[in-house]
Amino acid sequence: MASDFAIAQFRFLERLLVVHGHWCYKRIAQMICYFFYKNIAFGLTIFYFEAFAAFSGQSVYVDWYMLLFNVVLTSLPVISLGVFEQDVDSEVCLQFPALYQQGPKNLFFDWSRIIGWMVNGLYTSLIIFFLNIIIFYDQAFRSGGQTADMTAVGTAMFTCIIWAVNCQIALTMSHFTWIQHLFVWGSVTTWYVFLVFYGELSSALDENAFKILTEVLAPAPIYWITTLLVTIVCNLPYLAHISFQRSFNPMDHHVIQEIKYYKRDIEDRHMWKRERSKARQETKIGFTARVDAKIRLLKGRLQKKYSLMSAPSVISQQT
């Protein structure tokens, strides 16, 4: 709505709308909803700790963690979702033009979808914060009997956030290339690389500082078990939701994805033709505009008929 498009031939409009229009709408809708999710999941953990610490103003995370969250550690996966995501390939979009209706019907950016992602972010923040507090609070987390200080708890909690939100976007994607894999799993790897360098730099600047990953968290098996447990629990509801939807209430692109994945378009050509014929039925795109045009046409005819009927009476009055 904020750009102008110039096409050389009218036939190019089909691919612009049916393929790129469908992709663009779904990419932007999913990207914005995911932004809501990941920032709610991250931001509410800070609020929970403030309430837990009687609003003392102390943050559970190191400042560097909060600076890198949106800039480095979770930005590239979102970009890959907004640029490379494809629920179905271009040829299938052309064969099933009814998929374009998902945009005008606003199936991926209505209030129920937005609120659902917000609730998912709320759930994720609760699981990440309270599971970490329950596991690490006031008990030994290493074989030597050491208890976790605030830095260790905050780092473990932040590790769970990085894993949870990146696994969530991996579940959201339908189309994977090496670029998506590099951005998603590279972001997780970058977090551990940063912790190593951060620990080395802190130790070099302060003799009393410790290497948070290599000396404190990595030798403790409970750190890795907690990360795995929290990541699974955070993503289970979304996994259950998409599994239920695909099994009992699939959308059009879900059906087409399964047909293509199981190669039923090759094995059962009759079913493929049947689905294509249903997809080419008359759509409701532009329904309001067509109704308005018919109303204007009827009004014009009525006005013309009324003017013709009133003309003789005017002439008789003049004579």
GROMACS .gro file of N, CA and C in nm, residues 89-229:
model
  423
   89ASP      N    1   0.572  -2.379  -0.290
   89ASP     CA    2   0.658  -2.318  -0.391
   89ASP      C    3   0.576  -2.240  -0.494
   90SER      N    4   0.644  -2.171  -0.581
   90SER     CA    5   0.578  -2.079  -0.673
   90SER      C    6   0.487  -2.150  -0.771
   91GLU      N    7   0.528  -2.267  -0.820
   91GLU     CA    8   0.445  -2.339  -0.916
   91GLU      C    9   0.314  -2.385  -0.854
   92VAL      N   10   0.320  -2.425  -0.728
   92VAL     CA   11   0.198  -2.468  -0.659
   92VAL      C   12   0.106  -2.348  -0.636
   93CYS      N   13   0.163  -2.232  -0.606
   93CYS     CA   14   0.082  -2.111  -0.590
   93CYS      C   15   0.005  -2.080  -0.717
   94LEU      N   16   0.069  -2.098  -0.832
   94LEU     CA   17   0.001  -2.073  -0.959
   94LEU      C   18  -0.105  -2.178  -0.987
   95GLN      N   19  -0.082  -2.302  -0.945
   95GLN     CA   20  -0.180  -2.407  -0.966
   95GLN      C   21  -0.298  -2.397  -0.869
   96PHE      N   22  -0.277  -2.335  -0.752
   96PHE     CA   23  -0.381  -2.319  -0.651
   96PHE      C   24  -0.398  -2.170  -0.620
   97PRO      N   25  -0.455  -2.093  -0.713
   97PRO     CA   26  -0.465  -1.949  -0.690
   97PRO      C   27  -0.554  -1.911  -0.573
   98ALA      N   28  -0.637  -2.004  -0.525
   98ALA     CA   29  -0.723  -1.973  -0.410
   98ALA      C   30  -0.642  -1.950  -0.283
   99LEU      N   31  -0.515  -1.991  -0.281
   99LEU     CA   32  -0.431  -1.963  -0.165
   99LEU      C   33  -0.417  -1.813  -0.142
  100TYR      N   34  -0.431  -1.735  -0.249
  100TYR     CA   35  -0.421  -1.589  -0.236
  100TYR      C   36  -0.529  -1.533  -0.144
  101GLN      N   37  -0.641  -1.607  -0.129
  101GLN     CA   38  -0.750  -1.558  -0.045
  101GLN      C   39  -0.711  -1.548   0.101
  102GLN      N   40  -0.603  -1.618   0.142
  102GLN     CA   41  -0.560  -1.610   0.281
  102GLN      C   42  -0.523  -1.468   0.319
  103GLY      N   43  -0.477  -1.388   0.221
  103GLY     CA   44  -0.445  -1.250   0.248
  103GLY      C   45  -0.568  -1.164   0.266
  104PRO      N   46  -0.659  -1.156   0.166
  104PRO     CA   47  -0.781  -1.077   0.185
  104PRO      C   48  -0.866  -1.122   0.305
  105LYS      N   49  -0.865  -1.252   0.335
  105LYS     CA   50  -0.940  -1.299   0.452
  105LYS      C   51  -0.866  -1.271   0.583
  106ASN      N   52  -0.739  -1.230   0.574
  106ASN     CA   53  -0.658  -1.195   0.691
  106ASN      C   54  -0.649  -1.310   0.791
  107LEU      N   55  -0.616  -1.428   0.742
  107LEU     CA   56  -0.611  -1.546   0.826
  107LEU      C   57  -0.491  -1.550   0.919
  108PHE      N   58  -0.384  -1.476   0.886
  108PHE     CA   59  -0.261  -1.486   0.964
  108PHE      C   60  -0.230  -1.360   1.043
  109PHE      N   61  -0.318  -1.260   1.040
  109PHE     CA   62  -0.291  -1.139   1.115
  109PHE      C   63  -0.419  -1.080   1.173
  110ASP      N   64  -0.512  -1.167   1.212
  110ASP     CA   65  -0.630  -1.118   1.281
  110ASP      C   66  -0.601  -1.113   1.432
  111TRP      N   67  -0.697  -1.062   1.508
  111TRP     CA   68  -0.673  -1.043   1.651
  111TRP      C   69  -0.653  -1.175   1.724
  112SER      N   70  -0.723  -1.279   1.682
  112SER     CA   71  -0.706  -1.408   1.749
  112SER      C   72  -0.564  -1.461   1.732
  113ARG      N   73  -0.507  -1.441   1.612
  113ARG     CA   74  -0.369  -1.486   1.588
  113ARG      C   75  -0.269  -1.402   1.670
  114ILE      N   76  -0.289  -1.270   1.673
  114ILE     CA   77  -0.198  -1.183   1.748
  114ILE      C   78  -0.204  -1.214   1.897
  115ILE      N   79  -0.326  -1.226   1.951
  115ILE     CA   80  -0.341  -1.255   2.094
  115ILE      C   81  -0.285  -1.393   2.126
  116GLY      N   82  -0.301  -1.490   2.034
  116GLY     CA   83  -0.245  -1.622   2.056
  116GLY      C   84  -0.094  -1.619   2.070
  117TRP      N   85  -0.027  -1.542   1.985
  117TRP     CA   86   0.119  -1.529   1.997
  117TRP      C   87   0.158  -1.457   2.126
  118MET      N   88   0.079  -1.359   2.169
  118MET     CA   89   0.108  -1.290   2.295
  118MET      C   90   0.094  -1.386   2.413
  119VAL      N   91  -0.010  -1.466   2.411
  119VAL     CA   92  -0.029  -1.565   2.519
  119VAL      C   93   0.086  -1.666   2.518
  120ASN      N   94   0.130  -1.704   2.399
  120ASN     CA   95   0.245  -1.795   2.389
  120ASN      C   96   0.370  -1.731   2.451
  121GLY      N   97   0.391  -1.601   2.425
  121GLY     CA   98   0.504  -1.531   2.486
  121GLY      C   99   0.492  -1.524   2.637
  122LEU      N  100   0.370  -1.500   2.688
  122LEU     CA  101   0.346  -1.498   2.832
  122LEU      C  102   0.376  -1.634   2.894
  123TYR      N  103   0.328  -1.740   2.831
  123TYR     CA  104   0.355  -1.875   2.880
  123TYR      C  105   0.505  -1.905   2.882
  124THR      N  106   0.574  -1.869   2.775
  124THR     CA  107   0.718  -1.894   2.767
  124THR      C  108   0.793  -1.821   2.876
  125SER      N  109   0.756  -1.696   2.902
  125SER     CA  110   0.825  -1.619   3.007
  125SER      C  111   0.803  -1.682   3.145
  126LEU      N  112   0.681  -1.730   3.172
  126LEU     CA  113   0.654  -1.793   3.301
  126LEU      C  114   0.735  -1.920   3.319
  127ILE      N  115   0.740  -2.002   3.216
  127ILE     CA  116   0.815  -2.128   3.225
  127ILE      C  117   0.963  -2.100   3.244
  128ILE      N  118   1.018  -2.008   3.165
  128ILE     CA  119   1.163  -1.980   3.173
  128ILE      C  120   1.200  -1.927   3.311
  129PHE      N  121   1.124  -1.831   3.361
  129PHE     CA  122   1.161  -1.770   3.489
  129PHE      C  123   1.144  -1.867   3.606
  130PHE      N  124   1.026  -1.922   3.619
  130PHE     CA  125   0.997  -1.999   3.740
  130PHE      C  126   1.068  -2.133   3.742
  131LEU      N  127   1.087  -2.198   3.629
  131LEU     CA  128   1.162  -2.323   3.630
  131LEU      C  129   1.307  -2.299   3.669
  132ASN      N  130   1.368  -2.193   3.618
  132ASN     CA  131   1.505  -2.162   3.656
  132ASN      C  132   1.517  -2.124   3.802
  133ILE      N  133   1.422  -2.046   3.852
  133ILE     CA  134   1.425  -2.009   3.994
  133ILE      C  135   1.409  -2.132   4.083
  134ILE      N  136   1.315  -2.218   4.047
  134ILE     CA  137   1.292  -2.339   4.128
  134ILE      C  138   1.415  -2.430   4.127
  135ILE      N  139   1.479  -2.444   4.012
  135ILE     CA  140   1.592  -2.536   4.000
  135ILE      C  141   1.718  -2.482   4.067
  136PHE      N  142   1.745  -2.351   4.049
  136PHE     CA  143   1.873  -2.297   4.096
  136PHE      C  144   1.865  -2.228   4.232
  137TYR      N  145   1.746  -2.195   4.280
  137TYR     CA  146   1.736  -2.113   4.401
  137TYR      C  147   1.771  -2.191   4.527
  138ASP      N  148   1.868  -2.138   4.600
  138ASP     CA  149   1.900  -2.184   4.736
  138ASP      C  150   1.931  -2.334   4.744
  139GLN      N  151   2.002  -2.384   4.645
  139GLN     CA  152   2.047  -2.524   4.652
  139GLN      C  153   2.172  -2.540   4.566
  140ALA      N  154   2.249  -2.641   4.598
  140ALA     CA  155   2.373  -2.665   4.525
  140ALA      C  156   2.341  -2.709   4.382
  141PHE      N  157   2.416  -2.654   4.287
  141PHE     CA  158   2.396  -2.694   4.149
  141PHE      C  159   2.520  -2.759   4.089
  142ARG      N  160   2.627  -2.772   4.170
  142ARG     CA  161   2.748  -2.840   4.125
  142ARG      C  162   2.789  -2.942   4.230
  143SER      N  163   2.871  -3.037   4.188
  143SER     CA  164   2.911  -3.146   4.278
  143SER      C  165   2.990  -3.096   4.398
  144GLY      N  166   3.056  -2.979   4.384
  144GLY     CA  167   3.132  -2.924   4.496
  144GLY      C  168   3.047  -2.856   4.601
  145GLY      N  169   2.915  -2.846   4.578
  145GLY     CA  170   2.824  -2.784   4.673
  145GLY      C  171   2.803  -2.637   4.653
  146GLN      N  172   2.856  -2.580   4.545
  146GLN     CA  173   2.839  -2.437   4.520
  146GLN      C  174   2.693  -2.405   4.485
  147THR      N  175   2.647  -2.291   4.533
  147THR     CA  176   2.515  -2.242   4.496
  147THR      C  177   2.528  -2.137   4.387
  148ALA      N  178   2.424  -2.121   4.310
  148ALA     CA  179   2.428  -2.029   4.196
  148ALA      C  180   2.402  -1.886   4.243
  149ASP      N  181   2.489  -1.793   4.203
  149ASP     CA  182   2.465  -1.653   4.233
  149ASP      C  183   2.374  -1.592   4.125
  150MET      N  184   2.348  -1.462   4.136
  150MET     CA  185   2.255  -1.398   4.044
  150MET      C  186   2.306  -1.400   3.901
  151THR      N  187   2.438  -1.388   3.881
  151THR     CA  188   2.495  -1.391   3.746
  151THR      C  189   2.474  -1.527   3.682
  152ALA      N  190   2.495  -1.633   3.760
  152ALA     CA  191   2.478  -1.769   3.707
  152ALA      C  192   2.331  -1.795   3.673
  153VAL      N  193   2.240  -1.753   3.760
  153VAL     CA  194   2.097  -1.774   3.734
  153VAL      C  195   2.054  -1.694   3.611
  154GLY      N  196   2.098  -1.568   3.603
  154GLY     CA  197   2.062  -1.485   3.489
  154GLY      C  198   2.115  -1.540   3.358
  155THR      N  199   2.239  -1.592   3.360
  155THR     CA  200   2.296  -1.649   3.238
  155THR      C  201   2.224  -1.776   3.197
  156ALA      N  202   2.191  -1.860   3.295
  156ALA     CA  203   2.115  -1.982   3.264
  156ALA      C  204   1.977  -1.948   3.209
  157MET      N  205   1.914  -1.847   3.268
  157MET     CA  206   1.781  -1.805   3.222
  157MET      C  207   1.789  -1.748   3.080
  158PHE      N  208   1.892  -1.669   3.053
  158PHE     CA  209   1.906  -1.611   2.921
  158PHE      C  210   1.937  -1.718   2.817
  159THR      N  211   2.013  -1.820   2.855
  159THR     CA  212   2.039  -1.932   2.764
  159THR      C  213   1.909  -2.001   2.725
  160CYS      N  214   1.820  -2.019   2.822
  160CYS     CA  215   1.690  -2.082   2.793
  160CYS      C  216   1.608  -1.995   2.698
  161ILE      N  217   1.616  -1.863   2.714
  161ILE     CA  218   1.541  -1.774   2.624
  161ILE      C  219   1.593  -1.787   2.481
  162ILE      N  220   1.725  -1.786   2.465
  162ILE     CA  221   1.783  -1.796   2.331
  162ILE      C  222   1.741  -1.926   2.264
  163TRP      N  223   1.748  -2.036   2.337
  163TRP     CA  224   1.709  -2.165   2.280
  163TRP      C  225   1.559  -2.170   2.249
  164ALA      N  226   1.477  -2.120   2.341
  164ALA     CA  227   1.332  -2.130   2.324
  164ALA      C  228   1.283  -2.050   2.204
  165VAL      N  229   1.327  -1.924   2.191
  165VAL     CA  230   1.276  -1.840   2.082
  165VAL      C  231   1.331  -1.883   1.947
  166ASN      N  232   1.454  -1.934   1.943
  166ASN     CA  233   1.508  -1.980   1.815
  166ASN      C  234   1.448  -2.113   1.772
  167CYS      N  235   1.419  -2.201   1.867
  167CYS     CA  236   1.349  -2.324   1.832
  167CYS      C  237   1.205  -2.294   1.789
  168GLN      N  238   1.145  -2.191   1.850
  168GLN     CA  239   1.009  -2.152   1.811
  168GLN      C  240   1.004  -2.105   1.666
  169ILE      N  241   1.100  -2.024   1.625
  169ILE     CA  242   1.098  -1.976   1.487
  169ILE      C  243   1.131  -2.089   1.390
  170ALA      N  244   1.211  -2.187   1.435
  170ALA     CA  245   1.238  -2.302   1.350
  170ALA      C  246   1.110  -2.384   1.328
  171LEU      N  247   1.026  -2.395   1.431
  171LEU     CA  248   0.898  -2.465   1.416
  171LEU      C  249   0.801  -2.386   1.329
  172THR      N  250   0.814  -2.254   1.329
  172THR     CA  251   0.724  -2.169   1.250
  172THR      C  252   0.753  -2.179   1.102
  173MET      N  253   0.879  -2.198   1.066
  173MET     CA  254   0.918  -2.199   0.925
  173MET      C  255   0.869  -2.325   0.854
  174SER      N  256   0.824  -2.308   0.730
  174SER     CA  257   0.785  -2.421   0.646
  174SER      C  258   0.890  -2.455   0.543
  175HIS      N  259   0.978  -2.361   0.513
  175HIS     CA  260   1.076  -2.377   0.405
  175HIS      C  261   1.215  -2.350   0.461
  176PHE      N  262   1.303  -2.449   0.452
  176PHE     CA  263   1.438  -2.436   0.507
  176PHE      C  264   1.541  -2.444   0.394
  177THR      N  265   1.633  -2.350   0.395
  177THR     CA  266   1.753  -2.356   0.313
  177THR      C  267   1.872  -2.348   0.407
  178TRP      N  268   1.993  -2.355   0.352
  178TRP     CA  269   2.111  -2.348   0.438
  178TRP      C  270   2.122  -2.211   0.505
  179ILE      N  271   2.060  -2.109   0.446
  179ILE     CA  272   2.065  -1.976   0.505
  179ILE      C  273   1.984  -1.973   0.634
  180GLN      N  274   1.863  -2.032   0.631
  180GLN     CA  275   1.783  -2.037   0.754
  180GLN      C  276   1.853  -2.117   0.863
  181HIS      N  277   1.910  -2.231   0.827
  181HIS     CA  278   1.983  -2.310   0.926
  181HIS      C  279   2.100  -2.232   0.984
  182LEU      N  280   2.173  -2.161   0.898
  182LEU     CA  281   2.287  -2.082   0.944
  182LEU      C  282   2.242  -1.972   1.039
  183PHE      N  283   2.134  -1.903   1.007
  183PHE     CA  284   2.089  -1.791   1.090
  183PHE      C  285   2.033  -1.839   1.223
  184VAL      N  286   1.951  -1.945   1.221
  184VAL     CA  287   1.887  -1.991   1.344
  184VAL      C  288   1.988  -2.055   1.438
  185TRP      N  289   2.057  -2.157   1.390
  185TRP     CA  290   2.150  -2.228   1.478
  185TRP      C  291   2.281  -2.151   1.497
  186GLY      N  292   2.312  -2.063   1.401
  186GLY     CA  293   2.427  -1.975   1.419
  186GLY      C  294   2.404  -1.874   1.530
  187SER      N  295   2.280  -1.829   1.547
  187SER     CA  296   2.248  -1.736   1.656
  187SER      C  297   2.268  -1.803   1.792
  188VAL      N  298   2.227  -1.929   1.803
  188VAL     CA  299   2.248  -2.002   1.928
  188VAL      C  300   2.397  -2.021   1.954
  189THR      N  301   2.472  -2.057   1.851
  189THR     CA  302   2.616  -2.076   1.865
  189THR      C  303   2.685  -1.945   1.903
  190THR      N  304   2.639  -1.834   1.845
  190THR     CA  305   2.696  -1.703   1.876
  190THR      C  306   2.684  -1.670   2.024
  191TRP      N  307   2.575  -1.713   2.086
  191TRP     CA  308   2.555  -1.688   2.228
  191TRP      C  309   2.664  -1.756   2.311
  192TYR      N  310   2.695  -1.881   2.280
  192TYR     CA  311   2.799  -1.951   2.355
  192TYR      C  312   2.938  -1.893   2.326
  193VAL      N  313   2.961  -1.855   2.202
  193VAL     CA  314   3.090  -1.792   2.167
  193VAL      C  315   3.105  -1.661   2.244
  194PHE      N  316   2.998  -1.584   2.252
  194PHE     CA  317   3.004  -1.459   2.327
  194PHE      C  318   3.034  -1.484   2.474
  195LEU      N  319   2.971  -1.587   2.534
  195LEU     CA  320   2.997  -1.616   2.675
  195LEU      C  321   3.143  -1.650   2.700
  196VAL      N  322   3.205  -1.722   2.607
  196VAL     CA  323   3.346  -1.757   2.623
  196VAL      C  324   3.432  -1.631   2.618
  197PHE      N  325   3.411  -1.546   2.520
  197PHE     CA  326   3.489  -1.423   2.508
  197PHE      C  327   3.460  -1.327   2.624
  198TYR      N  328   3.334  -1.322   2.665
  198TYR     CA  329   3.298  -1.234   2.776
  198TYR      C  330   3.368  -1.278   2.905
  199GLY      N  331   3.373  -1.410   2.928
  199GLY     CA  332   3.443  -1.461   3.046
  199GLY      C  333   3.592  -1.433   3.042
  200GLU      N  334   3.653  -1.451   2.924
  200GLU     CA  335   3.796  -1.424   2.910
  200GLU      C  336   3.826  -1.276   2.933
  201LEU      N  337   3.742  -1.189   2.877
  201LEU     CA  338   3.764  -1.046   2.891
  201LEU      C  339   3.744  -1.001   3.036
  202SER      N  340   3.643  -1.054   3.102
  202SER     CA  341   3.619  -1.018   3.242
  202SER      C  342   3.734  -1.062   3.331
  203SER      N  343   3.787  -1.181   3.306
  203SER     CA  344   3.900  -1.231   3.385
  203SER      C  345   4.025  -1.148   3.361
  204ALA      N  346   4.043  -1.101   3.238
  204ALA     CA  347   4.161  -1.020   3.208
  204ALA      C  348   4.153  -0.883   3.274
  205LEU      N  349   4.031  -0.828   3.288
  205LEU     CA  350   4.016  -0.694   3.347
  205LEU      C  351   4.007  -0.698   3.499
  206ASP      N  352   3.961  -0.808   3.553
  206ASP     CA  353   3.942  -0.817   3.698
  206ASP      C  354   3.990  -0.954   3.745
  207GLU      N  355   4.087  -0.957   3.835
  207GLU     CA  356   4.142  -1.084   3.882
  207GLU      C  357   4.039  -1.164   3.962
  208ASN      N  358   3.945  -1.096   4.025
  208ASN     CA  359   3.844  -1.165   4.105
  208ASN      C  360   3.726  -1.215   4.022
  209ALA      N  361   3.721  -1.175   3.894
  209ALA     CA  362   3.611  -1.219   3.808
  209ALA      C  363   3.630  -1.366   3.769
  210PHE      N  364   3.521  -1.429   3.730
  210PHE     CA  365   3.526  -1.569   3.691
  210PHE      C  366   3.469  -1.586   3.550
  211LYS      N  367   3.507  -1.694   3.486
  211LYS     CA  368   3.457  -1.725   3.352
  211LYS      C  369   3.324  -1.795   3.367
  212ILE      N  370   3.217  -1.725   3.336
  212ILE     CA  371   3.083  -1.770   3.370
  212ILE      C  372   3.046  -1.901   3.301
  213LEU      N  373   3.091  -1.923   3.178
  213LEU     CA  374   3.053  -2.045   3.108
  213LEU      C  375   3.150  -2.159   3.139
  214THR      N  376   3.278  -2.137   3.113
  214THR     CA  377   3.374  -2.247   3.122
  214THR      C  378   3.403  -2.289   3.265
  215GLU      N  379   3.396  -2.197   3.361
  215GLU     CA  380   3.431  -2.230   3.499
  215GLU      C  381   3.309  -2.257   3.588
  216VAL      N  382   3.195  -2.196   3.557
  216VAL     CA  383   3.080  -2.207   3.647
  216VAL      C  384   2.970  -2.296   3.590
  217LEU      N  385   2.917  -2.263   3.472
  217LEU     CA  386   2.798  -2.330   3.423
  217LEU      C  387   2.827  -2.457   3.345
  218ALA      N  388   2.924  -2.454   3.256
  218ALA     CA  389   2.950  -2.571   3.171
  218ALA      C  390   2.983  -2.697   3.249
  219PRO      N  391   3.061  -2.690   3.360
  219PRO     CA  392   3.089  -2.814   3.435
  219PRO      C  393   2.969  -2.870   3.510
  220ALA      N  394   2.858  -2.793   3.520
  220ALA     CA  395   2.741  -2.838   3.595
  220ALA      C  396   2.640  -2.903   3.501
  221PRO      N  397   2.616  -3.034   3.513
  221PRO     CA  398   2.519  -3.100   3.424
  221PRO      C  399   2.378  -3.042   3.435
  222ILE      N  400   2.343  -2.987   3.552
  222ILE     CA  401   2.208  -2.934   3.569
  222ILE      C  402   2.183  -2.814   3.479
  223TYR      N  403   2.288  -2.742   3.443
  223TYR     CA  404   2.273  -2.628   3.350
  223TYR      C  405   2.225  -2.676   3.214
  224TRP      N  406   2.285  -2.781   3.162
  224TRP     CA  407   2.247  -2.833   3.031
  224TRP      C  408   2.111  -2.903   3.036
  225ILE      N  409   2.083  -2.974   3.146
  225ILE     CA  410   1.954  -3.041   3.160
  225ILE      C  411   1.841  -2.938   3.170
  226THR      N  412   1.866  -2.831   3.245
  226THR     CA  413   1.765  -2.725   3.258
  226THR      C  414   1.737  -2.659   3.123
  227THR      N  415   1.843  -2.632   3.047
  227THR     CA  416   1.825  -2.572   2.915
  227THR      C  417   1.739  -2.660   2.825
  228LEU      N  418   1.767  -2.790   2.825
  228LEU     CA  419   1.689  -2.883   2.743
  228LEU      C  420   1.545  -2.892   2.792
  229LEU      N  421   1.526  -2.903   2.923
  229LEU     CA  422   1.391  -2.916   2.978
  229LEU      C  423   1.307  -2.793   2.949
   0.00000   0.00000   0.00000
